[in-house]
Amino acid sequence: MSGLIDIKVPDIGDFKDVPVIEVFVKPGDKVKAEDPLVALESDKATMEVPSPRDGVVKSVVVKVGDKVSEGAVIVQFEGAGEHAETRPVVSAPPSPTSAPAGVAEVRVPDIGDFKDVPVIEIFVKPGDSVKAEDPLIALESDKATMEVPAPLSGTVREIKVKTGDKVSEGAIILVLATGGGGAASAPVAAARAPVAAAPAAAPAVQAGVVDEKAFALAYAGPAVRKLARELGVDLGKVKGSGNHGRIQREDVEAFARGGGAAAAKPQAAAASGGGVGGIDLLPWPKIDFAKFGPVERKELGRIKKISAANLHRNWVVIPHVTTHDEADITELEQFRVKMNKELEKSGVKLSLLPFMVKAAVAALKKFPEFNASLDGDTLVYKNYWHIGFAADTPNGLMVPVIRDADKKSIPDIANEMNALAKLAREGKIKPDQMQGGTFSISSLGGIGGIYFTPIINAPEVAIMGVCKGYWKQHSPDGKTWTSRLTLPLSLSWDHRVIDGAAAARFNVYFANVLADLRRVLF
Ligand code: CAO
C-alpha cells in the first residue's frame, strides 16, 4: 500500500528549537541519499540535514523561520509508510573514497545561475594531499559564498586559478593526481543557499590585515570566513573548537575580543558564549519586547548594515584610546565670518570644517604615523593626504573623502565638501568618492555635545572628533579672565601604532594651528 515516508530532524545534540534557515527542496523534487534537505542554524552551529535515502518529495512540512527539535518532521517522501533516519552534517570532513589512480581535472561544478564568480580563496597548493570533499576554493558572488570541494582524493599537481579570477561552470580549477576518487565535483550546500547579506565588496567595507595564506588553509566554512574578514581576524591563528578542529563562529569572535588566549578556551566555555580573562560572556539577550509594551520592527537599511559591520569590526579589533583637548578658535571664528562676507558673492560658504581639514593635513605632515596604516608588522606611511569626513545622511553614516586636501584651498575644500555631503544625503555618492582616506574628521559641531569617542575608520589609525564650540572663561595668568571661543577635540588613536604622548602632541599642534593658521606656514 502506498503512503508517505516521514523524514525527521535527527539527533542534534543539545540543540532545541533551532531555526530553519534554508529549505533546499520543494514538492516534486527527486532527491538522492545525502542531498541536503534543510539547513538549521543555532547561535552555535550551522547544520545541514541530508536526505537519508533516495526519494521524491511529496510535501515540505517546515518553512524558513520555523523552529525545530529532534523528531520534528521536515519533509514527506512518496512511498510506503516507512521511517527513515537522518543525521545532521555539521561541516565535518567526510571519509575518503577510493578510485583508480590517474590525473583528474577538477572543474567548477553547476553553480546555478552564477557566472563569472570571483575566486576569493584558494585552500590548497601544489603538493597538498586532499581528501574527497575537502574544500579547494571559495567563490563569492554578490549573493552567495560557495566552497567547491574536491570530488575525489588525490594530490594537487597544478592550480589553474588564482584569487581574483572570475570563473563559471566548467572552468578548470586544478589538476589532481588521483589515488582515490568519488563523485563528480559539486559545490557544498552553501552554494545552493545564497547568503542574503550586503555584498562583501560594499564601498565602505575594507578587509582587515590578515595572513592570507594561513587564512586560506584554515578549516572553516564560508560564513565563518566572512566573519573573520569583517573582524580582521587571521584564521590561521584561531584554534577551532568544532569537530576535527573546524573553526566556529564563536572561535573567531572570542579571538577578536580577547586575542589567541580566548580562542584557545575549551569548547565548554565557548558553548556558554565564549569568554575573556576567565569570565564567560553571556549570550546576547533575546527578549520579547512586546511583553513590555507595543513595538514596531524595522530592518536596518543597506548602508546601516554596512556601517554597522565596519564599526563593529573596527571597535572590536582596534585598541582605541581617545585623548581630549580644546582649541581656542576665537580669532579663527572672526576670520571665518570675515571671509564669508568677502566670499558672499561667489556663493562659497565656509563652516569650520574646511579649516579643520587644513589643520589636520598640517598635523599629519608633522606626525606622519597618524597618516599611516598597519600591514601586518609593517607600517605603511602614505605620502598623500586624503581626508574623510563623517556625514550624517538619512540612510546612515557615510564618510566621503576629500582627496589631496593638502593641494586644495579652503574655499575649494568647502565647495567639494558641500557637493559630496549632498551626494551622500541623496544616496548618489559613488564608492570611489568614499575610498582612499588617510585620516577622518567627525564633526558634531553643527549639532552639539562636548566630547565623544569617535571610532577609527580602518585601515586608518586615527580620527578627530569635534563638538560644538562654546564660550569658556579663560585666565592667561590666574588673575585676569577673558571669554574665549573654545572647540572641544576628541582624538581617537590606534594604540598599536600611536603612543599617548604622540597623541597629546598631535592634539596640541592641531589646536595651535586652529588658534593661529599662520602656523601651517612653518
Ligand atoms: N562649533 C560651532 N559651530 C559649528 C561647528 C562647531 N564645531 N561646526 C559647525 N558649526 C556651525 C556651522 O558653522 C554652521 O553654522 P552657520 O549656518 O551659522 O554658518 C552650522 O553649525 C551647521 O554646520 P553644518 O553641520 O551644516 O556644516 P559642517 O561643515 O560643520 O558639517 C557635515 C558638514 C556634512 C559634516 C555635517 O552636516 C554632518 O553631517 N555632521 C554630522 C557628522 C556625524 O554624524 N558625525 C558622527 C559620526 S559618529 O556616528
PDB file of C-alpha atoms in Angstrom, residues 294-458:
ATOM      1  CA  PRO A 294       3.857  47.977  21.879  1.00  0.00           C
ATOM      2  CA  VAL A 295       6.738  47.581  19.449  1.00  0.00           C
ATOM      3  CA  GLU A 296       7.429  48.074  15.760  1.00  0.00           C
ATOM      4  CA  ARG A 297      10.096  46.151  13.838  1.00  0.00           C
ATOM      5  CA  LYS A 298      12.087  47.719  11.023  1.00  0.00           C
ATOM      6  CA  GLU A 299      15.010  46.037   9.314  1.00  0.00           C
ATOM      7  CA  LEU A 300      18.242  48.038   9.109  1.00  0.00           C
ATOM      8  CA  GLY A 301      18.842  49.594   5.703  1.00  0.00           C
ATOM      9  CA  ARG A 302      21.756  48.563   3.467  1.00  0.00           C
ATOM     10  CA  ILE A 303      24.002  51.496   4.443  1.00  0.00           C
ATOM     11  CA  LYS A 304      23.320  50.955   8.138  1.00  0.00           C
ATOM     12  CA  LYS A 305      24.167  47.262   7.811  1.00  0.00           C
ATOM     13  CA  ILE A 306      27.435  48.060   6.055  1.00  0.00           C
ATOM     14  CA  SER A 307      28.448  50.778   8.502  1.00  0.00           C
ATOM     15  CA  ALA A 308      27.387  48.604  11.457  1.00  0.00           C
ATOM     16  CA  ALA A 309      29.651  45.766  10.272  1.00  0.00           C
ATOM     17  CA  ASN A 310      32.546  48.202   9.785  1.00  0.00           C
ATOM     18  CA  LEU A 311      32.062  49.996  13.084  1.00  0.00           C
ATOM     19  CA  HIS A 312      31.751  46.703  14.950  1.00  0.00           C
ATOM     20  CA  ARG A 313      34.916  45.291  13.425  1.00  0.00           C
ATOM     21  CA  ASN A 314      36.861  48.490  13.996  1.00  0.00           C
ATOM     22  CA  TRP A 315      35.705  48.807  17.603  1.00  0.00           C
ATOM     23  CA  VAL A 316      36.443  45.169  18.418  1.00  0.00           C
ATOM     24  CA  VAL A 317      39.773  44.890  16.618  1.00  0.00           C
ATOM     25  CA  ILE A 318      41.456  48.278  17.156  1.00  0.00           C
ATOM     26  CA  PRO A 319      42.665  49.118  20.659  1.00  0.00           C
ATOM     27  CA  HIS A 320      41.179  52.614  20.786  1.00  0.00           C
ATOM     28  CA  VAL A 321      42.226  55.382  23.132  1.00  0.00           C
ATOM     29  CA  THR A 322      40.652  58.837  22.953  1.00  0.00           C
ATOM     30  CA  THR A 323      42.563  61.949  24.000  1.00  0.00           C
ATOM     31  CA  HIS A 324      40.537  65.094  24.601  1.00  0.00           C
ATOM     32  CA  ASP A 325      41.758  68.642  24.225  1.00  0.00           C
ATOM     33  CA  GLU A 326      40.427  72.022  23.213  1.00  0.00           C
ATOM     34  CA  ALA A 327      41.316  74.712  20.708  1.00  0.00           C
ATOM     35  CA  ASP A 328      40.916  78.454  21.107  1.00  0.00           C
ATOM     36  CA  ILE A 329      39.109  79.386  17.892  1.00  0.00           C
ATOM     37  CA  THR A 330      38.158  82.963  18.853  1.00  0.00           C
ATOM     38  CA  GLU A 331      40.301  84.516  16.133  1.00  0.00           C
ATOM     39  CA  LEU A 332      39.550  81.783  13.615  1.00  0.00           C
ATOM     40  CA  GLU A 333      35.820  82.378  14.030  1.00  0.00           C
ATOM     41  CA  GLN A 334      36.278  86.122  13.436  1.00  0.00           C
ATOM     42  CA  PHE A 335      38.341  85.335  10.349  1.00  0.00           C
ATOM     43  CA  ARG A 336      35.716  82.817   9.121  1.00  0.00           C
ATOM     44  CA  VAL A 337      32.895  85.349   9.489  1.00  0.00           C
ATOM     45  CA  LYS A 338      35.008  87.981   7.687  1.00  0.00           C
ATOM     46  CA  MET A 339      35.890  85.603   4.846  1.00  0.00           C
ATOM     47  CA  ASN A 340      32.284  84.522   4.457  1.00  0.00           C
ATOM     48  CA  LYS A 341      31.315  88.187   3.960  1.00  0.00           C
ATOM     49  CA  GLU A 342      34.051  88.630   1.372  1.00  0.00           C
ATOM     50  CA  LEU A 343      33.091  85.417  -0.410  1.00  0.00           C
ATOM     51  CA  GLU A 344      29.354  86.071  -0.245  1.00  0.00           C
ATOM     52  CA  LYS A 345      29.058  86.952  -3.943  1.00  0.00           C
ATOM     53  CA  SER A 346      30.997  83.868  -5.052  1.00  0.00           C
ATOM     54  CA  GLY A 347      28.438  81.615  -3.349  1.00  0.00           C
ATOM     55  CA  VAL A 348      31.045  79.869  -1.175  1.00  0.00           C
ATOM     56  CA  LYS A 349      30.090  79.363   2.468  1.00  0.00           C
ATOM     57  CA  LEU A 350      32.774  78.333   4.897  1.00  0.00           C
ATOM     58  CA  SER A 351      31.958  76.382   8.039  1.00  0.00           C
ATOM     59  CA  LEU A 352      34.712  75.446  10.483  1.00  0.00           C
ATOM     60  CA  LEU A 353      35.186  72.042   8.923  1.00  0.00           C
ATOM     61  CA  PRO A 354      37.331  73.045   5.906  1.00  0.00           C
ATOM     62  CA  PHE A 355      39.702  74.861   8.298  1.00  0.00           C
ATOM     63  CA  MET A 356      39.914  71.669  10.337  1.00  0.00           C
ATOM     64  CA  VAL A 357      40.772  69.682   7.217  1.00  0.00           C
ATOM     65  CA  LYS A 358      43.708  72.020   6.598  1.00  0.00           C
ATOM     66  CA  ALA A 359      44.766  71.820  10.264  1.00  0.00           C
ATOM     67  CA  ALA A 360      44.576  68.018  10.034  1.00  0.00           C
ATOM     68  CA  VAL A 361      46.847  67.972   6.961  1.00  0.00           C
ATOM     69  CA  ALA A 362      49.391  70.161   8.788  1.00  0.00           C
ATOM     70  CA  ALA A 363      49.299  67.896  11.863  1.00  0.00           C
ATOM     71  CA  LEU A 364      49.522  64.724   9.733  1.00  0.00           C
ATOM     72  CA  LYS A 365      52.588  66.099   7.957  1.00  0.00           C
ATOM     73  CA  LYS A 366      54.208  66.839  11.308  1.00  0.00           C
ATOM     74  CA  PHE A 367      53.219  63.442  12.800  1.00  0.00           C
ATOM     75  CA  PRO A 368      53.336  61.034   9.821  1.00  0.00           C
ATOM     76  CA  GLU A 369      52.385  57.890  11.779  1.00  0.00           C
ATOM     77  CA  PHE A 370      48.873  59.345  12.056  1.00  0.00           C
ATOM     78  CA  ASN A 371      48.693  59.182   8.245  1.00  0.00           C
ATOM     79  CA  ALA A 372      49.780  55.539   8.143  1.00  0.00           C
ATOM     80  CA  SER A 373      48.166  52.081   8.130  1.00  0.00           C
ATOM     81  CA  LEU A 374      49.205  48.765   9.615  1.00  0.00           C
ATOM     82  CA  ASP A 375      50.008  45.972   7.182  1.00  0.00           C
ATOM     83  CA  GLY A 376      50.902  43.005   9.395  1.00  0.00           C
ATOM     84  CA  ASP A 377      54.002  44.086  11.302  1.00  0.00           C
ATOM     85  CA  THR A 378      54.722  46.885   8.825  1.00  0.00           C
ATOM     86  CA  LEU A 379      53.562  50.470   8.998  1.00  0.00           C
ATOM     87  CA  VAL A 380      52.685  51.949   5.615  1.00  0.00           C
ATOM     88  CA  TYR A 381      53.292  55.722   5.578  1.00  0.00           C
ATOM     89  CA  LYS A 382      51.230  57.487   2.947  1.00  0.00           C
ATOM     90  CA  ASN A 383      52.632  60.454   1.097  1.00  0.00           C
ATOM     91  CA  TYR A 384      49.208  61.715   0.189  1.00  0.00           C
ATOM     92  CA  TRP A 385      46.642  63.385   2.404  1.00  0.00           C
ATOM     93  CA  HIS A 386      43.067  62.320   1.666  1.00  0.00           C
ATOM     94  CA  ILE A 387      40.772  63.433   4.480  1.00  0.00           C
ATOM     95  CA  GLY A 388      37.445  61.688   5.128  1.00  0.00           C
ATOM     96  CA  PHE A 389      34.613  63.479   6.894  1.00  0.00           C
ATOM     97  CA  ALA A 390      31.644  61.818   8.576  1.00  0.00           C
ATOM     98  CA  ALA A 391      28.369  62.882   7.015  1.00  0.00           C
ATOM     99  CA  ASP A 392      25.023  62.248   8.639  1.00  0.00           C
ATOM    100  CA  THR A 393      22.603  61.082   5.919  1.00  0.00           C
ATOM    101  CA  PRO A 394      19.003  59.849   6.072  1.00  0.00           C
ATOM    102  CA  ASN A 395      20.326  56.367   5.260  1.00  0.00           C
ATOM    103  CA  GLY A 396      23.027  56.426   7.931  1.00  0.00           C
ATOM    104  CA  LEU A 397      26.625  57.423   8.442  1.00  0.00           C
ATOM    105  CA  MET A 398      28.836  57.854   5.363  1.00  0.00           C
ATOM    106  CA  VAL A 399      32.418  59.040   5.078  1.00  0.00           C
ATOM    107  CA  PRO A 400      33.149  60.921   1.826  1.00  0.00           C
ATOM    108  CA  VAL A 401      36.808  61.675   1.151  1.00  0.00           C
ATOM    109  CA  ILE A 402      38.459  64.957   0.110  1.00  0.00           C
ATOM    110  CA  ARG A 403      41.387  63.793  -1.960  1.00  0.00           C
ATOM    111  CA  ASP A 404      44.701  65.679  -1.939  1.00  0.00           C
ATOM    112  CA  ALA A 405      43.426  68.083   0.691  1.00  0.00           C
ATOM    113  CA  ASP A 406      46.979  69.449   1.007  1.00  0.00           C
ATOM    114  CA  LYS A 407      46.784  70.851  -2.538  1.00  0.00           C
ATOM    115  CA  LYS A 408      43.345  72.484  -2.235  1.00  0.00           C
ATOM    116  CA  SER A 409      42.332  75.920  -0.943  1.00  0.00           C
ATOM    117  CA  ILE A 410      39.893  76.251   1.946  1.00  0.00           C
ATOM    118  CA  PRO A 411      37.079  77.535  -0.349  1.00  0.00           C
ATOM    119  CA  ASP A 412      37.723  74.616  -2.740  1.00  0.00           C
ATOM    120  CA  ILE A 413      37.533  72.166   0.159  1.00  0.00           C
ATOM    121  CA  ALA A 414      34.292  73.807   1.353  1.00  0.00           C
ATOM    122  CA  ASN A 415      32.727  73.503  -2.107  1.00  0.00           C
ATOM    123  CA  GLU A 416      33.806  69.897  -2.541  1.00  0.00           C
ATOM    124  CA  MET A 417      32.591  69.030   0.941  1.00  0.00           C
ATOM    125  CA  ASN A 418      29.158  70.505   0.284  1.00  0.00           C
ATOM    126  CA  ALA A 419      28.915  68.674  -3.038  1.00  0.00           C
ATOM    127  CA  LEU A 420      29.994  65.333  -1.526  1.00  0.00           C
ATOM    128  CA  ALA A 421      27.683  65.721   1.516  1.00  0.00           C
ATOM    129  CA  LYS A 422      24.795  66.482  -0.866  1.00  0.00           C
ATOM    130  CA  LEU A 423      25.545  63.404  -2.980  1.00  0.00           C
ATOM    131  CA  ALA A 424      25.780  61.287   0.188  1.00  0.00           C
ATOM    132  CA  ARG A 425      22.456  62.576   1.508  1.00  0.00           C
ATOM    133  CA  GLU A 426      20.758  61.962  -1.830  1.00  0.00           C
ATOM    134  CA  GLY A 427      22.194  58.431  -1.975  1.00  0.00           C
ATOM    135  CA  LYS A 428      24.096  59.278  -5.167  1.00  0.00           C
ATOM    136  CA  ILE A 429      27.665  59.162  -3.889  1.00  0.00           C
ATOM    137  CA  LYS A 430      29.953  56.696  -5.698  1.00  0.00           C
ATOM    138  CA  PRO A 431      32.105  54.122  -3.895  1.00  0.00           C
ATOM    139  CA  ASP A 432      35.358  55.722  -5.087  1.00  0.00           C
ATOM    140  CA  GLN A 433      34.296  59.022  -3.515  1.00  0.00           C
ATOM    141  CA  MET A 434      34.458  57.265  -0.139  1.00  0.00           C
ATOM    142  CA  GLN A 435      37.714  55.399  -0.646  1.00  0.00           C
ATOM    143  CA  GLY A 436      41.392  56.061  -0.053  1.00  0.00           C
ATOM    144  CA  GLY A 437      41.037  58.182   3.085  1.00  0.00           C
ATOM    145  CA  THR A 438      44.148  58.507   5.268  1.00  0.00           C
ATOM    146  CA  PHE A 439      42.551  60.251   8.277  1.00  0.00           C
ATOM    147  CA  SER A 440      38.977  61.197   9.176  1.00  0.00           C
ATOM    148  CA  ILE A 441      37.200  64.021  10.935  1.00  0.00           C
ATOM    149  CA  SER A 442      33.830  63.508  12.571  1.00  0.00           C
ATOM    150  CA  SER A 443      32.207  66.835  13.350  1.00  0.00           C
ATOM    151  CA  LEU A 444      29.138  67.142  15.528  1.00  0.00           C
ATOM    152  CA  GLY A 445      29.824  70.869  15.791  1.00  0.00           C
ATOM    153  CA  GLY A 446      26.665  71.865  13.968  1.00  0.00           C
ATOM    154  CA  ILE A 447      24.621  69.835  16.454  1.00  0.00           C
ATOM    155  CA  GLY A 448      26.094  69.940  19.965  1.00  0.00           C
ATOM    156  CA  GLY A 449      27.809  67.879  22.618  1.00  0.00           C
ATOM    157  CA  ILE A 450      31.158  68.451  24.292  1.00  0.00           C
ATOM    158  CA  TYR A 451      33.272  65.304  23.879  1.00  0.00           C
ATOM    159  CA  PHE A 452      32.747  61.834  22.407  1.00  0.00           C
ATOM    160  CA  THR A 453      34.716  58.772  21.314  1.00  0.00           C
ATOM    161  CA  PRO A 454      34.853  58.536  17.530  1.00  0.00           C
ATOM    162  CA  ILE A 455      35.543  55.046  16.141  1.00  0.00           C
ATOM    163  CA  ILE A 456      38.602  54.791  13.913  1.00  0.00           C
ATOM    164  CA  ASN A 457      37.819  54.155  10.251  1.00  0.00           C
ATOM    165  CA  ALA A 458      40.126  51.183   9.462  1.00  0.00           C
TER     166      ALA A 458
END
